[in-house]
Coordinates of N, CA and C in Angstrom, one line a residue:
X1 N -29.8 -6.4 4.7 CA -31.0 -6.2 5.6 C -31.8 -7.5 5.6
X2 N -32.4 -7.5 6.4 CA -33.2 -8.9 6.9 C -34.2 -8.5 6.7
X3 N -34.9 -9.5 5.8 CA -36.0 -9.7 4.9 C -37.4 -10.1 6.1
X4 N -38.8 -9.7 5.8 CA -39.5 -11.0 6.5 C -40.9 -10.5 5.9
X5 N -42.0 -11.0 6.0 CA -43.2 -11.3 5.5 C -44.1 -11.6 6.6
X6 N -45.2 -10.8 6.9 CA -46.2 -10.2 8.3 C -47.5 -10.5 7.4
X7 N -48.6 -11.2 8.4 CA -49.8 -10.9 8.1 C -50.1 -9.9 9.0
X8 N -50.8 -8.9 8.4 CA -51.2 -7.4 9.6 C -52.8 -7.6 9.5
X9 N -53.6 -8.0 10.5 CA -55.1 -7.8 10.5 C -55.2 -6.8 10.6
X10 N -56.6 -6.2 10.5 CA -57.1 -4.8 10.5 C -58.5 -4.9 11.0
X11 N -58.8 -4.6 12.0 CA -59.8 -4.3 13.0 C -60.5 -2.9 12.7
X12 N -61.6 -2.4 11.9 CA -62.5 -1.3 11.9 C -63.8 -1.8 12.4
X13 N -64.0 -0.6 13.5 CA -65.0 -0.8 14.3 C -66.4 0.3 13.7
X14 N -66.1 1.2 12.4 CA -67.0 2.1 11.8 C -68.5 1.0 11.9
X15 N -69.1 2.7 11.8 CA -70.5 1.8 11.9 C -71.6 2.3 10.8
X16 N -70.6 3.0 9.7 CA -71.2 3.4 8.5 C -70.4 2.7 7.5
X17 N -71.0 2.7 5.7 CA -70.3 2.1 5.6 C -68.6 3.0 4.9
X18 N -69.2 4.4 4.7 CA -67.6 5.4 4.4 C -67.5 6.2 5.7
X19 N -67.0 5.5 7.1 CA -66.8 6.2 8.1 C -65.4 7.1 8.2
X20 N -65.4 7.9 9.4 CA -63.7 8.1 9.5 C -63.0 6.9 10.3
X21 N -63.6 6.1 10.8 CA -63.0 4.8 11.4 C -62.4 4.1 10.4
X22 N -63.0 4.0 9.2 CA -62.6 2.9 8.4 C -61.4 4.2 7.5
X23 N -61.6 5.5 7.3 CA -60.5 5.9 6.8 C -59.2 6.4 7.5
X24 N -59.5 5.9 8.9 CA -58.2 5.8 9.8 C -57.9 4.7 10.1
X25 N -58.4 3.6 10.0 CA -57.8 2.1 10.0 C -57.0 2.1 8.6
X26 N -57.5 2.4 7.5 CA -57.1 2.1 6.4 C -55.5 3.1 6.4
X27 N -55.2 4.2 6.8 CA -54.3 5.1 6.8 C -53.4 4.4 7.6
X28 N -53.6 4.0 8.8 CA -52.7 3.0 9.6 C -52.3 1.9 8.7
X29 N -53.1 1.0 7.9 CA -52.7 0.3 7.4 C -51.6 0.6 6.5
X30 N -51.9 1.5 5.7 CA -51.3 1.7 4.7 C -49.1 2.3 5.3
X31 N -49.8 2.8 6.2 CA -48.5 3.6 6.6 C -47.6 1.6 7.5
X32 N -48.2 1.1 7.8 CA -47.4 0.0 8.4 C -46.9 -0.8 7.2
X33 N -47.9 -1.1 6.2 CA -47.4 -1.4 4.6 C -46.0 -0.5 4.2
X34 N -46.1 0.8 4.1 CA -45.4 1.4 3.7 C -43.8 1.5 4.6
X35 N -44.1 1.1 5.5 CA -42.9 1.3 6.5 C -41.7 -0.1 6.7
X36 N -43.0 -1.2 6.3 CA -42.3 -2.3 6.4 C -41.8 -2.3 4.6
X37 N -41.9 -1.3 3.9 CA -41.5 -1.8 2.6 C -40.2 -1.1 2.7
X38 N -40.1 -0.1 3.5 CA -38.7 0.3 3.6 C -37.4 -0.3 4.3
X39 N -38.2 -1.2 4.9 CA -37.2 -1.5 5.1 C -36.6 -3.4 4.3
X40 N -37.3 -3.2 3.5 CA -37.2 -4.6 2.5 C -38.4 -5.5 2.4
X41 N -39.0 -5.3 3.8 CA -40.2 -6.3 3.8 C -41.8 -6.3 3.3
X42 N -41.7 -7.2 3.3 CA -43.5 -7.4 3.0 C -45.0 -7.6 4.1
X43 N -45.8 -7.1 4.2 CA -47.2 -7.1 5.2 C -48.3 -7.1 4.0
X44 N -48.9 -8.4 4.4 CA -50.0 -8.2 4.1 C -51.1 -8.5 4.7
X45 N -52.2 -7.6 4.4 CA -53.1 -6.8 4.6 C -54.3 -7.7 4.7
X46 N -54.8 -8.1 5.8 CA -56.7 -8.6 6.4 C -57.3 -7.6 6.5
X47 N -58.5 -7.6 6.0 CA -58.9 -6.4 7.1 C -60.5 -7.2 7.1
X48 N -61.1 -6.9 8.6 CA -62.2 -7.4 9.5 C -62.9 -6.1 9.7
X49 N -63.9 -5.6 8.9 CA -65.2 -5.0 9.1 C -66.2 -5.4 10.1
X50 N -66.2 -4.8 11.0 CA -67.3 -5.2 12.4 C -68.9 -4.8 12.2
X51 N -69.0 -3.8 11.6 CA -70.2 -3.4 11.1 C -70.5 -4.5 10.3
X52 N -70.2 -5.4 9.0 CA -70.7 -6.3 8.6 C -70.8 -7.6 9.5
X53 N -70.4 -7.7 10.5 CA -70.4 -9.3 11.0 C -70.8 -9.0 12.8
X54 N -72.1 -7.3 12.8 CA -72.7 -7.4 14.0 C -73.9 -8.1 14.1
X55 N -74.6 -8.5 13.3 CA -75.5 -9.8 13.8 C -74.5 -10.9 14.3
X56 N -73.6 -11.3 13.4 CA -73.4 -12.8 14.2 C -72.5 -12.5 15.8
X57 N -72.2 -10.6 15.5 CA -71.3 -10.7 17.4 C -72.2 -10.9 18.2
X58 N -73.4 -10.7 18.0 CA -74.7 -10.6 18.8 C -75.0 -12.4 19.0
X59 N -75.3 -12.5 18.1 CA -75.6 -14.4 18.1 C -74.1 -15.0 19.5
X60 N -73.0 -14.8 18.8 CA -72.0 -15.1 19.5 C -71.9 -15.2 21.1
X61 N -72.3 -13.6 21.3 CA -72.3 -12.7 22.4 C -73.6 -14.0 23.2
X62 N -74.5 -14.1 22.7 CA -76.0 -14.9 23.2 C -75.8 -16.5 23.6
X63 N -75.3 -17.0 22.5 CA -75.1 -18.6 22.5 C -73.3 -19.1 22.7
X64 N -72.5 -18.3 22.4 CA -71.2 -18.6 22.9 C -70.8 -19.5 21.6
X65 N -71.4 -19.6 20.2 CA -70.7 -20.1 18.7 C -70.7 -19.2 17.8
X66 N -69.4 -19.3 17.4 CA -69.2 -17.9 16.1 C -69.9 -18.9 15.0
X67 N -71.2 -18.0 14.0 CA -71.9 -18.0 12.8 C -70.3 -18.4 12.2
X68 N -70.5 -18.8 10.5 CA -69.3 -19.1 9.7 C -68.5 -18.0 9.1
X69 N -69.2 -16.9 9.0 CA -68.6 -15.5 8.7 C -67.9 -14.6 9.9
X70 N -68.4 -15.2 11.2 CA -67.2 -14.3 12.3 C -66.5 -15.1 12.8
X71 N -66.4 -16.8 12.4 CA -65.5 -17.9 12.5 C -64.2 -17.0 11.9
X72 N -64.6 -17.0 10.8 CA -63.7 -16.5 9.6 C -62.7 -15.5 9.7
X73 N -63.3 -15.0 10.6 CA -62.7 -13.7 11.0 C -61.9 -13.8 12.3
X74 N -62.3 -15.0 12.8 CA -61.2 -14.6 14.0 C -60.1 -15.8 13.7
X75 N -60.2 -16.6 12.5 CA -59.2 -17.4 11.9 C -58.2 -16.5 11.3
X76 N -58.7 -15.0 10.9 CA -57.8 -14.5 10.5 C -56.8 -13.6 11.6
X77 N -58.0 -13.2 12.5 CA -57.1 -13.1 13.5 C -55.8 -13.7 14.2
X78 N -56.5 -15.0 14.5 CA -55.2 -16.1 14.8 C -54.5 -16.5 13.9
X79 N -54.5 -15.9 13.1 CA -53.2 -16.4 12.2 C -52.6 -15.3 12.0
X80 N -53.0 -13.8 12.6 CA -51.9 -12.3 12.0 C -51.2 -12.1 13.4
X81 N -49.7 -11.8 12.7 CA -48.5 -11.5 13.3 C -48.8 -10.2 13.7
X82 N -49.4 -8.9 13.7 CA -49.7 -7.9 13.7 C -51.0 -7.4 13.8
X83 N -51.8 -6.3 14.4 CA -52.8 -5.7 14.2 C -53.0 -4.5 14.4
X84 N -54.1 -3.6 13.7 CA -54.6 -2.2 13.9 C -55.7 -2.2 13.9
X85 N -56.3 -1.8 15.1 CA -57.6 -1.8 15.7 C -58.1 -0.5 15.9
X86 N -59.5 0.1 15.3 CA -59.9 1.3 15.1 C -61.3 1.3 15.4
X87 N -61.7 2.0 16.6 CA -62.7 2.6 16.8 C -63.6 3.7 16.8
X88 N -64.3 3.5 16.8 CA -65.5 5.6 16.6 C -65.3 5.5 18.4
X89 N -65.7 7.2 19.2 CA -65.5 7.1 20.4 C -67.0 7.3 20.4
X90 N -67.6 6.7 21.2 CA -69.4 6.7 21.8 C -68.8 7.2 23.7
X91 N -69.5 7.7 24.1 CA -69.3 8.1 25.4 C -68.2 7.8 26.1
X92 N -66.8 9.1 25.6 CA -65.8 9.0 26.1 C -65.3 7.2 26.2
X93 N -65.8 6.0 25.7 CA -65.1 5.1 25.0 C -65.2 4.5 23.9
X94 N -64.8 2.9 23.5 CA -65.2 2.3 22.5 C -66.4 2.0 22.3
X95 N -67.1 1.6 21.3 CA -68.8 1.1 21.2 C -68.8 0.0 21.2
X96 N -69.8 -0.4 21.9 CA -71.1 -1.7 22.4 C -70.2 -2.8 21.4
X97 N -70.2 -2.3 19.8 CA -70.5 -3.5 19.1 C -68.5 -3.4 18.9
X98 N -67.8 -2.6 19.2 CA -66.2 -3.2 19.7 C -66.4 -3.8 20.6
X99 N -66.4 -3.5 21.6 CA -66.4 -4.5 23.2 C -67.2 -6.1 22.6
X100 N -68.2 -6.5 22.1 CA -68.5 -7.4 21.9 C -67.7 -8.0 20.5
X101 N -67.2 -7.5 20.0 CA -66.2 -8.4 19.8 C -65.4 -9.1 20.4
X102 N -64.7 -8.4 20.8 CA -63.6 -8.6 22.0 C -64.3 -9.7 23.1
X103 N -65.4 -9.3 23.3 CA -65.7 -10.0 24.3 C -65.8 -11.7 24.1
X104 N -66.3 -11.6 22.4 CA -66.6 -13.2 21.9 C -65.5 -13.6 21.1
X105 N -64.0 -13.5 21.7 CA -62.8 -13.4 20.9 C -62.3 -14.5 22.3
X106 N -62.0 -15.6 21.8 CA -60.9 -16.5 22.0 C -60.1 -15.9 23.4
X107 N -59.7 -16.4 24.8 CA -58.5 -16.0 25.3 C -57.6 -16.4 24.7
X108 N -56.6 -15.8 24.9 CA -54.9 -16.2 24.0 C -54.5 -15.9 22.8
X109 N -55.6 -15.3 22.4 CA -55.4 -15.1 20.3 C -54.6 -13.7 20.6
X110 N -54.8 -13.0 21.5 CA -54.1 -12.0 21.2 C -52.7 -11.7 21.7
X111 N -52.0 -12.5 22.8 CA -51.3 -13.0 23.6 C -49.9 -12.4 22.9
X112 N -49.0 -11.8 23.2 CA -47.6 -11.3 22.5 C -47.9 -10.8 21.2
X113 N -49.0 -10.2 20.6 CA -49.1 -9.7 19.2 C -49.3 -7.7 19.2
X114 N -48.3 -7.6 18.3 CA -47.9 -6.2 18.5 C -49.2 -5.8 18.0
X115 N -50.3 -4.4 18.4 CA -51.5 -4.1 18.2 C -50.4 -2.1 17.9
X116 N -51.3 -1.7 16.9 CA -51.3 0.1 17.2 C -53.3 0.3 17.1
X117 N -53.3 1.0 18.4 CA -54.9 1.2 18.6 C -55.0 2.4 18.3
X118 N -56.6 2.9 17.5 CA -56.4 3.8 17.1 C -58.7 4.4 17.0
X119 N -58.6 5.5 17.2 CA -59.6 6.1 17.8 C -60.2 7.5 16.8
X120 N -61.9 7.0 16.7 CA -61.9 8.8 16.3 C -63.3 9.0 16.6
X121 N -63.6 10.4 16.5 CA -63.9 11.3 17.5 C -64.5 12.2 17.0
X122 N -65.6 13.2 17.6 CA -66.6 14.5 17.2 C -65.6 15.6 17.6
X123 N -65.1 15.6 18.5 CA -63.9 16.2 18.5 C -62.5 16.2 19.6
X124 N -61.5 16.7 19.9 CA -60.2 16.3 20.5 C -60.5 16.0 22.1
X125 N -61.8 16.7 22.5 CA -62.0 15.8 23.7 C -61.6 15.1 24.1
X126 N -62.4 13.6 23.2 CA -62.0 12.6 23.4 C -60.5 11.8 23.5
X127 N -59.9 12.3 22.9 CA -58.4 11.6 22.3 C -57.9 11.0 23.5
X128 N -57.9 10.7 25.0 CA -57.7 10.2 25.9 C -58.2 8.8 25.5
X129 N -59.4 9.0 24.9 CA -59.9 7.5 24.7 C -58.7 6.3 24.3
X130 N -57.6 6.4 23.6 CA -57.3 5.1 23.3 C -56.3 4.9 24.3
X131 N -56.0 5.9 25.6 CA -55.3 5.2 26.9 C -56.2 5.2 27.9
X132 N -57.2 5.6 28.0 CA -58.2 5.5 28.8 C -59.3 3.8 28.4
X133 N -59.2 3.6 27.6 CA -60.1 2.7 27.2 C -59.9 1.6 26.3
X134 N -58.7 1.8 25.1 CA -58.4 0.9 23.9 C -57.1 0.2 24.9
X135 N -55.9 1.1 25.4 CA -55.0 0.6 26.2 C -55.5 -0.5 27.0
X136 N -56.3 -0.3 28.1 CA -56.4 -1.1 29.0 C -56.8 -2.4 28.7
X137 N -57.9 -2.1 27.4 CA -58.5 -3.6 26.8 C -57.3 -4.8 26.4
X138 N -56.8 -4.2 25.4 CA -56.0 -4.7 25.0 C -54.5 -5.4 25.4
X139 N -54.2 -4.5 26.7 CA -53.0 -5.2 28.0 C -53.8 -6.3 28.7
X140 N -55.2 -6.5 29.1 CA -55.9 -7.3 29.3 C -55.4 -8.4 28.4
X141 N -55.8 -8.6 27.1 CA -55.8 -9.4 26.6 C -54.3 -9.8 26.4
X142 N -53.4 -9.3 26.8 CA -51.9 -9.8 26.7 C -51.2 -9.2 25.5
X143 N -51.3 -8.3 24.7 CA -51.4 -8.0 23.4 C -50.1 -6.7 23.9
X144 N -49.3 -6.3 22.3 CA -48.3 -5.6 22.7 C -48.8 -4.2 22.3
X145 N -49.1 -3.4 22.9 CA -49.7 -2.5 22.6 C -48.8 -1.1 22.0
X146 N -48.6 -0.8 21.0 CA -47.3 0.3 20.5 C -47.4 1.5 21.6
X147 N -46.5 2.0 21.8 CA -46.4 3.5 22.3 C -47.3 4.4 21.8
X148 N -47.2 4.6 20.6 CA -47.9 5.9 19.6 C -49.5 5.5 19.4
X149 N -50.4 5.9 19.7 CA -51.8 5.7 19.8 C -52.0 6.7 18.8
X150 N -53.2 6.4 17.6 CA -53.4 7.5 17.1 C -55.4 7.5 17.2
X151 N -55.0 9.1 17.4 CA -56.6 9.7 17.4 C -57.7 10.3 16.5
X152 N -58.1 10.8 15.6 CA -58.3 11.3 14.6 C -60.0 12.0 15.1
X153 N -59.9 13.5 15.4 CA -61.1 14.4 15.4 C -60.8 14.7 14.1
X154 N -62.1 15.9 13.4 CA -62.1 16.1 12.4 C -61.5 17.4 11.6
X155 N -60.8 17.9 12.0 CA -59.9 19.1 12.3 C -58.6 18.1 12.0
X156 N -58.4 17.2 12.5 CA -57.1 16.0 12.3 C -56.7 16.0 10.7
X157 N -58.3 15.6 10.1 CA -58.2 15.7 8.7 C -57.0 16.2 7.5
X158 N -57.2 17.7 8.0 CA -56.9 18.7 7.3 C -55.5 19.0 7.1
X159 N -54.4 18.7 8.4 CA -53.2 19.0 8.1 C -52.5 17.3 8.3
X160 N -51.0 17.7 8.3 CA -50.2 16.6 8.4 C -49.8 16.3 9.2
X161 N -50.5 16.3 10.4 CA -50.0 15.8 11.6 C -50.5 14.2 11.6
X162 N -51.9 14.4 11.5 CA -52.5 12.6 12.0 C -51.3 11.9 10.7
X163 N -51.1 12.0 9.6 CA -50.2 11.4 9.0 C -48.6 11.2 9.7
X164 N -48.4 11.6 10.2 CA -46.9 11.6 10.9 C -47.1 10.4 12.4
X165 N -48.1 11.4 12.8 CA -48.9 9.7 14.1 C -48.7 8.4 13.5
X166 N -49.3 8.8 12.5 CA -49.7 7.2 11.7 C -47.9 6.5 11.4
X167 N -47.3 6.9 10.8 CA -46.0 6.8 10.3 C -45.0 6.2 11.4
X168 N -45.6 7.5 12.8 CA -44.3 6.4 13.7 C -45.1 6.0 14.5
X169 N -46.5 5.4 14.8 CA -46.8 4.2 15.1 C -46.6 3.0 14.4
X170 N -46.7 3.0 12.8 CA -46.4 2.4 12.0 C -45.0 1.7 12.0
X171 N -43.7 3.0 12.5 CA -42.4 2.0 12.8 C -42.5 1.8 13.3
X172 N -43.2 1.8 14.7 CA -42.8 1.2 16.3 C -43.4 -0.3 15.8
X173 N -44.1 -0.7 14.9 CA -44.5 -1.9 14.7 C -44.1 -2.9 14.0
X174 N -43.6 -2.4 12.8 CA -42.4 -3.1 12.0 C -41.3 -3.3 12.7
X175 N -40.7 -2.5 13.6 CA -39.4 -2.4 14.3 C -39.7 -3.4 15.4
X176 N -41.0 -3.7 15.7 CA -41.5 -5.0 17.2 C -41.6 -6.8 15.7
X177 N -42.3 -6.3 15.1 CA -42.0 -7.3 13.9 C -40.3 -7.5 13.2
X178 N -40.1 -6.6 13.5 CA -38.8 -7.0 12.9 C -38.0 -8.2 14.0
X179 N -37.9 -7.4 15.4 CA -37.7 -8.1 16.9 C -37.9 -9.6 16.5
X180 N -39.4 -9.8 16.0 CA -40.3 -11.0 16.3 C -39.6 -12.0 15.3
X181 N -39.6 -11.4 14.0 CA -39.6 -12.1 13.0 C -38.2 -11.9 12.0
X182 N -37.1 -11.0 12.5 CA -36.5 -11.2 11.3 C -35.1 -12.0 11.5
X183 N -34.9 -12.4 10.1 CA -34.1 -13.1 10.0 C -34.9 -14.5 9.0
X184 N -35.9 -14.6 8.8 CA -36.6 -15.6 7.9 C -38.1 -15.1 7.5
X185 N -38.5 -15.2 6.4 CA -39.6 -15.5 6.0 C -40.9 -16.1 6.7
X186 N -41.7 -15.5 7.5 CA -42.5 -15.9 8.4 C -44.0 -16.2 7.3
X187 N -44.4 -17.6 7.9 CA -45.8 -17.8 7.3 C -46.5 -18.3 8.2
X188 N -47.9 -18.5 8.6 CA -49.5 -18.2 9.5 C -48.6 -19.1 10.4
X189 N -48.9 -18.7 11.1 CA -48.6 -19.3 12.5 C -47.5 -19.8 13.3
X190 N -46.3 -18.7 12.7 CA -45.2 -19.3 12.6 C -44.3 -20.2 11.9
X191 N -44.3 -20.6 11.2 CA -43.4 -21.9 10.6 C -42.4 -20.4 9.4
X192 N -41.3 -20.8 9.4 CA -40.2 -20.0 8.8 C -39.5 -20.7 7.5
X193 N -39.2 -20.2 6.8 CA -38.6 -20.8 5.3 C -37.4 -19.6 5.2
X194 N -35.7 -19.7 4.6 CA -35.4 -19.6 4.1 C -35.1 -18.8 3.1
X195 N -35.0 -16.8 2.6 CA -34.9 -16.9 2.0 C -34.5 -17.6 0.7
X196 N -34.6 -17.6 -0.6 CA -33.9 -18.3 -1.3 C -33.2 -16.8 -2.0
X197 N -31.6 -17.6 -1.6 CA -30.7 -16.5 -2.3 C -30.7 -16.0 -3.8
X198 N -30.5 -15.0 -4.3 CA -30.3 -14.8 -5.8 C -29.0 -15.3 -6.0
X199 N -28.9 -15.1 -7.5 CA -27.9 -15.8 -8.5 C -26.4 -15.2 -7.7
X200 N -25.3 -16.2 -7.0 CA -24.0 -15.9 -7.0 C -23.9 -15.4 -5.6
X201 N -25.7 -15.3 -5.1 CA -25.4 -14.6 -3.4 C -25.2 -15.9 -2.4
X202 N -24.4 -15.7 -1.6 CA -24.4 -16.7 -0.2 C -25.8 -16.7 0.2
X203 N -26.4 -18.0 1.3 CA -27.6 -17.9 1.7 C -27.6 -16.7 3.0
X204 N -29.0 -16.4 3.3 CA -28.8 -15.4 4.1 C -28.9 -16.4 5.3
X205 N -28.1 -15.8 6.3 CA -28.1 -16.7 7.5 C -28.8 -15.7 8.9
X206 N -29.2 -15.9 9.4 CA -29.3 -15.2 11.5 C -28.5 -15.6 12.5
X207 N -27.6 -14.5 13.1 CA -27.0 -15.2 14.4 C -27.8 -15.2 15.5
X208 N -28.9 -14.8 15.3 CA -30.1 -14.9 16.2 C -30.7 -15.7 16.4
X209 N -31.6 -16.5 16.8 CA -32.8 -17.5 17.1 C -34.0 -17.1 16.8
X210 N -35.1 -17.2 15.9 CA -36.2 -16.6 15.3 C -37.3 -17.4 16.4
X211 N -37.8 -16.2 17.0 CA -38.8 -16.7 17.8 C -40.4 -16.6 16.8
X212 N -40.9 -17.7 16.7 CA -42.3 -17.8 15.9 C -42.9 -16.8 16.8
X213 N -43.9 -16.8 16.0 CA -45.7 -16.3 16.9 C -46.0 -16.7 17.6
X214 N -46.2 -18.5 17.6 CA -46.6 -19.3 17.8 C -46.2 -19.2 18.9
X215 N -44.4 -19.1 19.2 CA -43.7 -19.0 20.7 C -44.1 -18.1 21.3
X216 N -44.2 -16.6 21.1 CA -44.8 -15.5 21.3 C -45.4 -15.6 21.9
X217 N -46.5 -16.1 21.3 CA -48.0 -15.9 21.8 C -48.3 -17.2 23.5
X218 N -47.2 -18.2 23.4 CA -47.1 -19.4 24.4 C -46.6 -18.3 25.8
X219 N -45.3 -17.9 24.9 CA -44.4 -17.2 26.5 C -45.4 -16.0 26.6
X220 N -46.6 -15.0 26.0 CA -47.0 -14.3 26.9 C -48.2 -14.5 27.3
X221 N -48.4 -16.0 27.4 CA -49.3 -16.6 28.5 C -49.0 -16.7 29.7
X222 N -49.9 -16.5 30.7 CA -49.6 -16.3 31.8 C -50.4 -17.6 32.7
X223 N -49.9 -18.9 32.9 CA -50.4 -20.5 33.2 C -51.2 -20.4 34.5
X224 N -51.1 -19.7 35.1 CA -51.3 -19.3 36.2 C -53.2 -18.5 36.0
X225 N -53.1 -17.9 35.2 CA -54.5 -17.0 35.1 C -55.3 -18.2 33.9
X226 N -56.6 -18.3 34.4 CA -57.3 -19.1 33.1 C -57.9 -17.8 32.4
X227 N -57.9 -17.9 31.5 CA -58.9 -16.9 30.5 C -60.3 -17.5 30.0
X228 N -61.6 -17.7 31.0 CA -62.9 -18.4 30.3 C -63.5 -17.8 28.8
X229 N -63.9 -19.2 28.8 CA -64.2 -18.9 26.9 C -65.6 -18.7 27.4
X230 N -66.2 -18.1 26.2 CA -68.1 -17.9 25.9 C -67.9 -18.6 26.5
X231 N -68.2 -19.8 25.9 CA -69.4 -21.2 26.9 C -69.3 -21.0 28.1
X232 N -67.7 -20.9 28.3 CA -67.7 -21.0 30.4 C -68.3 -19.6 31.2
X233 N -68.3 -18.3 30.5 CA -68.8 -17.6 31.3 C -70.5 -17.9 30.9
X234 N -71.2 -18.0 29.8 CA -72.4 -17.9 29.8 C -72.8 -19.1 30.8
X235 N -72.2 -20.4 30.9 CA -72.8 -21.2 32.5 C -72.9 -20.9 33.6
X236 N -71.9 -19.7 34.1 CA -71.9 -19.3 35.4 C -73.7 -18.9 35.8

């Protein structure tokens, strides 16, 4: 089996600091961890708290320069092969201080990177929200967005369904990482190494062509569309 190694960022949009946002980001997380360990590989784990770094989306949002702590964060961004992005639903969509992130986020960072979006809620109402509103953002930004969206009211809690959500969103994403990356050892931004064989084994080889991130994220640019940065829309 073909080995490979993912940075997965983690996008929680909670706006407390023990929300159910952050215990459904974290559940995603864990289930993509777990999914990629089955199958031999490794993910490891960013995770970007938005509730701590909404003063500087605001600054950002105002003057068009990320403060050094939401620099930070969207370095980690541009460097993860993967993401799970989780929001609380505020009037049937995402909140103010999601959208401003996004909004003070780089064009092209997200460009060919597999995303599972994921939503929660007062109750099942809502659950349209992550194709009504997380979908759309996100195909905007060129981003691969998984099939399996998961939602989480609080009734969700209780049984084993939101766990099963999580699970095969979780493979639809290792299985798009695997696509991306297997066949070598992937590190930030693309550049690939080699397993190193154990004692008496042949090296592992790919009859494939290992497409980086880096390529990824080039071919799902579209040359044709400019994407303005802060500075250029705040001059208009």
């Amino acid at each position: 089996m073909t080995n490979w190694t993912a940075r997965l960022a983690v996008i929680s949009g909670g706006l407390s600091e023990e929300s159910s946002t952050h215990r459904l980001a974290q559940l995603l997380s864990d289930a993509v961890v777990e999914s990629a360990r089955k199958q031999g590989s490794e993910v490891v784990v960013e995770r970007i708290d938005l509730r701590a770094l909404a003063h500087d989306i605001t600054t950002a949002s105002l003057t068009g320069f990320a403060p050094p702590a939401l620099a930070d964060a969207y370095e980690v961004l541009g460097a993860a092969d993967a993401m799970v992005a989780v929001t609380p639903t505020y009037k049937a969509s995402f909140t103010g201080l999601f959208k401003s992130f996004w909004d003070a986020t780089a064009g092209g960072v997200l460009s060919g990177v597999p995303v599972i979006v994921g939503a929660t809620g007062g109750s099942a109402r809502h659950s349209l929200v992550t194709d009504t509103a997380l979908r759309p953002l996100f195909a905007y930004m060129k981003a691969l967005v998984m099939p399996t969206a998961v939602y989480a009211a609080p009734d969700d809690w209780a049984g084993r369904g939101l766990e099963a959500r999580a699970s095969e969103a979780a493979d639809e994403l290792t299985q798009q990482l695997e696509r991306m990356l297997g066949g070598a050892d992937v590190v930030v931004n693309g550049g690939s190494d080699a397993r190193n064989p154990k004692d008496g084994e042949a090296p592992r080889t790919s009859s494939k062509s290992v497409r980086t991130l880096a390529e990824t994220r080039n071919r799902a640019r579209d040359p044709f569309v400019a994407v303005p940065t802060m500075e250029e829309m705040l001059r208009r």
